[in-house]
CSV table of C-alpha atoms and ligand atoms in Angstrom, one decimal:
chain,number,residue,atom,x,y,z
A,1,UNK,CA,-19.2,2.0,-8.3
A,2,UNK,CA,-19.6,-1.5,-9.7
A,3,UNK,CA,-19.2,-0.1,-13.2
A,4,UNK,CA,-15.5,0.4,-12.4
A,5,UNK,CA,-14.8,-2.7,-10.0
A,6,UNK,CA,-16.6,-5.2,-12.2
A,7,UNK,CA,-14.1,-4.5,-15.0
A,8,UNK,CA,-11.3,-7.1,-15.8
A,9,UNK,CA,-8.2,-6.5,-13.8
A,10,UNK,CA,-6.4,-5.4,-16.9
A,11,UNK,CA,-8.9,-2.6,-17.5
A,12,UNK,CA,-8.6,-1.4,-13.9
A,13,UNK,CA,-4.9,-1.4,-14.2
A,14,UNK,CA,-5.2,1.3,-16.9
A,15,UNK,CA,-5.4,3.6,-13.9
A,16,UNK,CA,-3.1,1.9,-11.7
A,17,UNK,CA,-1.9,4.0,-8.9
A,18,UNK,CA,1.9,4.8,-9.2
A,19,UNK,CA,4.2,4.4,-6.2
A,20,UNK,CA,4.2,7.5,-4.0
A,21,UNK,CA,1.0,8.8,-5.6
A,22,UNK,CA,-2.4,8.8,-3.9
A,23,UNK,CA,-4.6,8.7,-7.0
A,24,UNK,CA,-5.6,5.6,-9.1
A,25,UNK,CA,-6.5,2.0,-8.6
A,26,UNK,CA,-4.9,-0.1,-6.1
A,27,UNK,CA,-5.5,-3.6,-4.6
A,28,UNK,CA,-3.8,-6.6,-3.0
A,29,UNK,CA,-2.9,-7.6,-6.5
A,30,UNK,CA,-0.7,-4.6,-7.0
A,31,UNK,CA,2.6,-3.8,-5.4
A,32,UNK,CA,1.6,-1.1,-3.1
A,33,UNK,CA,0.2,-3.5,-0.4
A,34,UNK,CA,3.0,-6.1,-0.9
A,35,UNK,CA,3.6,-6.1,2.9
A,36,UNK,CA,0.2,-6.0,4.6
A,37,UNK,CA,-2.5,-7.4,2.3
A,38,UNK,CA,-5.8,-5.8,3.1
A,39,UNK,CA,-8.7,-7.4,1.5
A,40,UNK,CA,-9.9,-4.6,-0.7
A,41,UNK,CA,-9.5,-2.8,-4.0
A,42,UNK,CA,-9.7,1.0,-4.0
A,43,UNK,CA,-10.0,3.8,-6.5
A,44,UNK,CA,-8.8,7.2,-5.3
A,45,UNK,CA,-9.1,10.5,-7.1
A,46,UNK,CA,-8.5,14.2,-6.4
A,47,UNK,CA,-11.2,16.8,-6.0
A,48,UNK,CA,-10.3,20.4,-6.1
A,49,UNK,CA,-12.8,23.0,-4.8
A,50,UNK,CA,-12.9,26.5,-6.4
A,51,UNK,CA,-12.8,28.1,-9.8
A,52,UNK,CA,-9.2,27.2,-10.8
A,53,UNK,CA,-9.9,23.5,-11.3
A,54,UNK,CA,-13.6,23.4,-11.8
A,55,UNK,CA,-14.1,19.8,-13.0
A,56,UNK,CA,-11.2,17.8,-11.8
A,57,UNK,CA,-13.1,14.6,-11.1
A,58,UNK,CA,-15.0,14.6,-14.4
A,59,UNK,CA,-11.9,15.3,-16.4
A,60,UNK,CA,-10.0,12.6,-14.5
A,61,UNK,CA,-12.3,9.9,-15.6
A,62,UNK,CA,-12.8,11.1,-19.2
A,63,UNK,CA,-9.0,11.5,-19.6
A,64,UNK,CA,-8.1,8.2,-17.9
A,65,UNK,CA,-10.9,5.9,-18.9
A,66,UNK,CA,-12.4,7.5,-22.0
A,67,UNK,CA,-15.7,8.9,-23.1
A,68,UNK,CA,-17.8,5.9,-21.9
A,69,UNK,CA,-16.8,6.9,-18.3
A,70,UNK,CA,-18.0,10.7,-18.7
A,71,UNK,CA,-21.5,9.9,-16.9
A,72,UNK,CA,-19.6,8.0,-14.1
A,73,UNK,CA,-17.2,11.0,-13.8
A,74,UNK,CA,-20.2,13.5,-13.7
A,75,UNK,CA,-21.9,11.6,-10.8
A,76,UNK,CA,-18.8,11.7,-8.7
A,77,UNK,CA,-18.0,15.3,-9.6
A,78,UNK,CA,-21.4,16.2,-8.2
A,79,UNK,CA,-20.9,13.9,-5.2
A,80,UNK,CA,-17.6,15.5,-4.3
A,81,UNK,CA,-19.0,19.1,-4.7
A,82,UNK,CA,-21.8,18.1,-2.2
A,83,UNK,CA,-19.3,16.5,0.2
A,84,UNK,CA,-17.0,19.6,0.1
A,85,UNK,CA,-20.0,21.9,0.8
A,86,UNK,CA,-21.1,19.7,3.7
A,87,UNK,CA,-17.6,19.6,5.0
A,88,UNK,CA,-17.4,23.4,5.0
A,89,UNK,CA,-20.7,23.6,7.1
A,90,UNK,CA,-19.2,21.0,9.5
A,91,UNK,CA,-16.0,23.2,9.8
A,92,UNK,CA,-18.1,26.2,10.8
A,93,UNK,CA,-19.6,24.1,13.6
A,94,UNK,CA,-16.3,22.8,14.6
A,95,UNK,CA,-15.0,26.3,14.9
A,96,UNK,CA,-17.9,27.4,17.0
A,97,UNK,CA,-17.4,24.5,19.3
A,98,UNK,CA,-13.8,25.6,19.9
A,99,UNK,CA,-14.6,29.2,20.5
A,100,UNK,CA,-13.0,30.2,17.2
A,101,UNK,CA,-14.8,32.4,14.7
A,102,UNK,CA,-17.2,30.3,12.7
A,103,UNK,CA,-15.5,31.4,9.4
A,104,UNK,CA,-12.0,30.5,10.6
A,105,UNK,CA,-11.8,26.8,9.6
A,106,UNK,CA,-14.4,27.1,6.7
A,107,UNK,CA,-12.0,29.8,5.1
A,108,UNK,CA,-9.0,27.5,5.8
A,109,UNK,CA,-10.6,24.7,3.8
A,110,UNK,CA,-12.1,26.8,1.0
A,111,UNK,CA,-10.5,25.8,-2.3
A,112,UNK,CA,-9.8,22.4,-0.7
A,113,UNK,CA,-7.7,19.9,-2.5
A,114,UNK,CA,-9.4,16.7,-1.2
A,115,UNK,CA,-9.2,12.9,-2.0
A,116,UNK,CA,-12.2,10.8,-2.9
A,117,UNK,CA,-11.8,7.1,-2.3
A,118,UNK,CA,-14.1,4.3,-3.5
A,119,UNK,CA,-13.6,1.1,-1.3
A,120,UNK,CA,-14.5,-2.3,-2.6
A,121,UNK,CA,-14.3,-5.3,-0.2
A,122,UNK,CA,-14.8,-8.7,-1.9
A,123,UNK,CA,-16.2,-11.6,0.3
A,124,UNK,CA,-13.5,-13.5,2.0
A,125,UNK,CA,-13.6,-17.3,2.7
A,126,UNK,CA,-11.4,-16.8,5.9
A,127,UNK,CA,-12.4,-13.3,7.0
A,128,UNK,CA,-10.7,-13.7,10.5
A,129,UNK,CA,-7.4,-14.0,8.9
A,130,UNK,CA,-7.3,-10.6,7.2
A,131,UNK,CA,-8.8,-7.0,7.4
A,132,UNK,CA,-10.4,-4.9,4.7
A,133,UNK,CA,-8.6,-1.8,6.1
A,134,UNK,CA,-6.2,-2.1,9.0
A,135,UNK,CA,-6.5,-0.1,12.3
A,136,UNK,CA,-5.7,3.6,11.5
A,137,UNK,CA,-6.5,7.2,12.0
A,138,UNK,CA,-7.1,9.1,8.8
A,139,UNK,CA,-4.2,11.4,8.3
A,140,UNK,CA,-6.5,13.9,6.5
A,141,UNK,CA,-8.7,16.6,8.2
A,142,UNK,CA,-12.3,15.3,8.1
A,143,UNK,CA,-13.8,12.1,6.6
A,144,UNK,CA,-17.3,11.8,5.4
A,145,UNK,CA,-18.1,8.1,4.8
A,146,UNK,CA,-21.0,6.5,3.1
A,147,UNK,CA,-21.3,2.8,3.9
A,148,UNK,CA,-23.6,0.4,1.9
A,149,UNK,CA,-25.9,-1.8,3.7
A,150,UNK,CA,-23.1,-4.4,4.9
A,151,UNK,CA,-21.5,-4.2,8.2
A,152,UNK,CA,-17.7,-3.7,8.4
A,153,UNK,CA,-16.7,-0.3,9.9
A,154,UNK,CA,-15.5,-0.6,13.5
A,155,UNK,CA,-14.1,2.1,15.8
A,156,UNK,CA,-12.0,1.5,18.9
A,157,UNK,CA,-13.6,3.0,21.9
A,158,UNK,CA,-13.5,1.9,25.6
A,159,UNK,CA,-10.8,-0.5,24.8
A,160,UNK,CA,-12.9,-2.5,22.3
A,161,UNK,CA,-13.7,-2.7,18.6
A,162,UNK,CA,-17.3,-1.6,18.1
A,163,UNK,CA,-19.3,-2.0,14.9
A,164,UNK,CA,-20.8,1.3,13.3
A,165,UNK,CA,-24.0,-0.1,11.9
A,166,UNK,CA,-24.8,1.2,8.4
A,167,UNK,CA,-27.6,3.8,8.3
A,168,UNK,CA,-28.7,4.5,4.7
A,169,UNK,CA,-30.0,8.0,5.9
A,170,UNK,CA,-26.8,9.0,7.7
A,171,UNK,CA,-23.0,9.6,6.9
A,172,UNK,CA,-20.2,8.7,9.3
A,173,UNK,CA,-18.2,11.7,9.9
A,174,UNK,CA,-14.8,11.4,11.7
A,175,UNK,CA,-11.9,13.7,12.7
A,176,UNK,CA,-8.6,13.1,11.1
A,177,UNK,CA,-5.0,13.8,12.2
A,178,UNK,CA,-4.6,17.1,10.3
A,179,UNK,CA,-7.6,18.6,12.2
A,180,UNK,CA,-6.3,17.2,15.5
A,181,UNK,CA,-3.1,19.2,14.8
A,182,UNK,CA,-5.4,22.3,13.8
A,183,UNK,CA,-7.3,21.9,17.0
A,184,UNK,CA,-4.0,21.4,19.0
A,185,UNK,CA,-5.4,18.1,20.3
A,186,UNK,CA,-8.8,19.5,21.4
A,187,UNK,CA,-10.2,17.2,18.9
A,188,UNK,CA,-8.7,13.6,18.5
A,189,UNK,CA,-8.6,11.6,15.3
A,190,UNK,CA,-10.6,8.5,15.5
A,191,UNK,CA,-9.1,5.1,15.5
A,192,UNK,CA,-11.0,2.7,13.1
A,193,UNK,CA,-10.7,-0.3,10.7
A,194,UNK,CA,-12.9,-2.2,8.2
A,195,UNK,CA,-13.6,-6.0,8.6
A,196,UNK,CA,-14.7,-8.3,5.9
A,197,UNK,CA,-17.0,-11.3,5.8
A,198,UNK,CA,-17.5,-14.6,3.9
A,199,UNK,CA,-21.0,-13.9,2.6
A,200,UNK,CA,-21.2,-10.6,0.7
A,201,UNK,CA,-19.1,-7.8,-0.9
A,202,UNK,CA,-19.0,-4.5,0.8
A,203,UNK,CA,-18.5,-1.0,-0.7
A,204,UNK,CA,-18.0,2.4,0.9
A,205,UNK,CA,-17.2,6.0,-0.3
A,206,UNK,CA,-14.8,8.1,1.8
A,207,UNK,CA,-14.5,11.9,1.1
A,208,UNK,CA,-11.2,13.0,2.7
A,209,UNK,CA,-11.3,16.8,3.3
A,210,UNK,CA,-7.7,18.1,2.8
A,211,UNK,CA,-6.5,21.8,2.7
A,212,UNK,CA,-4.7,23.3,-0.2
A,213,UNK,CA,-1.3,21.7,-0.2
A,214,UNK,CA,0.7,24.9,0.7
A,215,UNK,CA,-1.6,25.9,3.6
A,216,UNK,CA,0.4,25.8,7.0
A,217,UNK,CA,-1.3,23.6,9.6
A,218,UNK,CA,-1.1,25.3,12.9
A,219,UNK,CA,-3.8,26.0,15.6
A,220,UNK,CA,-5.5,29.4,15.7
A,221,UNK,CA,-4.2,31.7,18.4
A,222,UNK,CA,-7.5,31.4,20.4
A,223,UNK,CA,-6.5,27.8,21.1
A,224,UNK,CA,-3.1,28.8,22.5
A,225,UNK,CA,-2.3,30.7,25.8
A,226,UNK,CA,0.5,30.9,28.3
A,227,UNK,CA,-0.3,27.3,29.7
A,228,UNK,CA,-1.3,25.6,26.5
A,229,UNK,CA,1.8,24.4,24.7
A,230,UNK,CA,1.9,23.4,21.0
A,231,UNK,CA,1.4,19.8,20.5
A,232,UNK,CA,2.7,19.6,16.9
A,233,UNK,CA,5.1,21.6,14.9
A,234,UNK,CA,3.8,23.6,11.8
A,235,UNK,CA,3.6,21.6,8.7
A,236,UNK,CA,1.8,21.6,5.3
A,237,UNK,CA,-0.6,18.9,4.1
A,238,UNK,CA,1.7,18.3,1.2
A,239,UNK,CA,4.5,17.4,3.6
A,240,UNK,CA,2.2,15.1,5.6
A,241,UNK,CA,0.7,13.4,2.5
A,242,UNK,CA,4.0,12.7,1.1
A,243,UNK,CA,5.2,11.2,4.4
A,244,UNK,CA,2.2,8.7,4.3
A,245,UNK,CA,2.8,7.9,0.6
A,246,UNK,CA,6.5,7.5,0.6
A,247,UNK,CA,7.8,6.8,4.1
A,248,UNK,CA,5.1,5.6,6.5
A,249,UNK,CA,2.0,3.7,6.0
A,250,UNK,CA,-0.7,5.4,8.0
A,251,UNK,CA,-1.7,3.7,11.2
A,252,UNK,CA,-2.8,4.7,14.6
A,253,UNK,CA,0.3,6.8,15.3
A,254,UNK,CA,1.0,8.5,12.1
A,255,UNK,CA,0.9,12.1,13.3
A,256,UNK,CA,3.2,11.6,16.1
A,257,UNK,CA,5.6,9.7,13.9
A,258,UNK,CA,5.5,12.6,11.4
A,259,UNK,CA,6.1,15.1,14.2
A,260,UNK,CA,9.1,13.1,15.5
A,261,UNK,CA,10.4,12.8,11.8
A,262,UNK,CA,10.0,16.5,11.4
A,263,UNK,CA,11.9,17.3,14.6
A,264,UNK,CA,14.5,14.6,13.5
A,265,UNK,CA,13.8,12.2,16.4
A,266,UNK,CA,14.3,8.5,15.5
A,267,UNK,CA,10.9,6.9,14.7
B,1,LIG,C1,-4.3,10.3,2.9
B,1,LIG,C2,-4.7,9.0,2.8
B,1,LIG,C3,-3.9,7.8,2.9
B,1,LIG,C4,-4.9,6.7,3.0
B,1,LIG,C5,-6.1,7.2,2.2
B,1,LIG,C6,-6.1,8.6,2.7
B,1,LIG,C7,-6.8,8.6,4.0
B,1,LIG,C8,-6.8,7.2,4.7
B,1,LIG,C9,-5.4,6.4,4.5
B,1,LIG,C10,-5.4,4.9,4.7
B,1,LIG,C11,-6.7,4.4,4.2
B,1,LIG,C12,-5.2,4.5,6.2
B,1,LIG,C13,-5.0,3.0,6.3
B,1,LIG,C14,-3.8,2.6,5.4
B,1,LIG,C15,-4.0,2.9,3.9
B,1,LIG,C16,-2.5,2.6,3.3
B,1,LIG,C17,-5.0,2.2,3.2
B,1,LIG,O1,-5.3,1.1,3.8
B,1,LIG,O2,-5.4,2.5,2.0
B,1,LIG,C18,-4.3,4.5,3.8
B,1,LIG,C19,-4.4,5.3,2.6
B,1,LIG,C20,-3.2,5.4,1.6
B,1,LIG,O3,-2.1,5.6,2.1
B,1,LIG,O4,-3.4,5.1,0.4
B,2,AKG,O1,-14.7,1.1,4.4
B,2,AKG,C1,-14.8,1.6,5.6
B,2,AKG,O2,-16.0,1.5,6.3
B,2,AKG,C2,-13.6,2.4,6.1
B,2,AKG,C3,-12.6,2.8,5.1
B,2,AKG,C4,-11.6,3.8,5.8
B,2,AKG,O3,-11.5,3.9,6.9
B,2,AKG,C5,-10.8,4.5,4.9
B,2,AKG,O4,-10.8,4.3,3.6
B,2,AKG,O5,-10.0,5.4,5.4
B,3,FE2,FE1,-10.1,5.5,7.5
């Protein structure tokens, strides 16, 4: 990870994230965060499972940053393949927990079109005046997060922010908004944030599981009955992702704002 973030800004800006897109390099030094300045740099790229795009991650780094980044791309290609495989196993368990066939959600996310994000949080002289990542629920379906050894991730539970202590032998797995809609609110997306400190840098790897963009997000019929109403309208991940990239910066209320927008209510 440092192989990328330790480069001069001009080098990192060779893969600068374009407005409205979710891939590439972004930081407080680039326009995207001109309003709320989180104390972080990020590198996001796409992972496509399945045969049609076998090496998206590896190709992205070779094409964007050249031959010297081929080993870097291979590592993250393999990492994303492992995260995708783990995500599908977790989807089987979530299906069973909801009384849905264990294959239902696994098949929904096969050939997933996911987002991998590298987060780099520099030390900050006044850490209480900023945040690494502001309070939000991930708009995606499932997040598998690897933290390094530095504290920073916090979740909001029982009306307070609680630190999730790094465990080198475990991933942090949280539900995102899209799975909350798929489960018709049986599962809730998790409100979390990342704080920074004055002593040391912090790094995290977030794999955001996302369905193929044209998949219609709606709960399986087993979760609906005559007394259980639909909580959210049908939508595709492509629509929701575009909403977060072009209209509404993801926060703790993104899915409701998106639903209101879809049904033409004023936000
Ligand atoms: C689909 C996504 C949008 C964000 C990256 C992934 C999942 C998490 C989202 C994000 C991290 C939530 C907090 C605000 C955000 C703007 C950020 O701090 O980076 C969000 C990402 C984004 O829109 O780029
Ligand atoms: O860095 C972390 O611990 C959390 C990052 C996060 O929530 C995100 O990238 O969505
Ligand atoms: Fe998050």
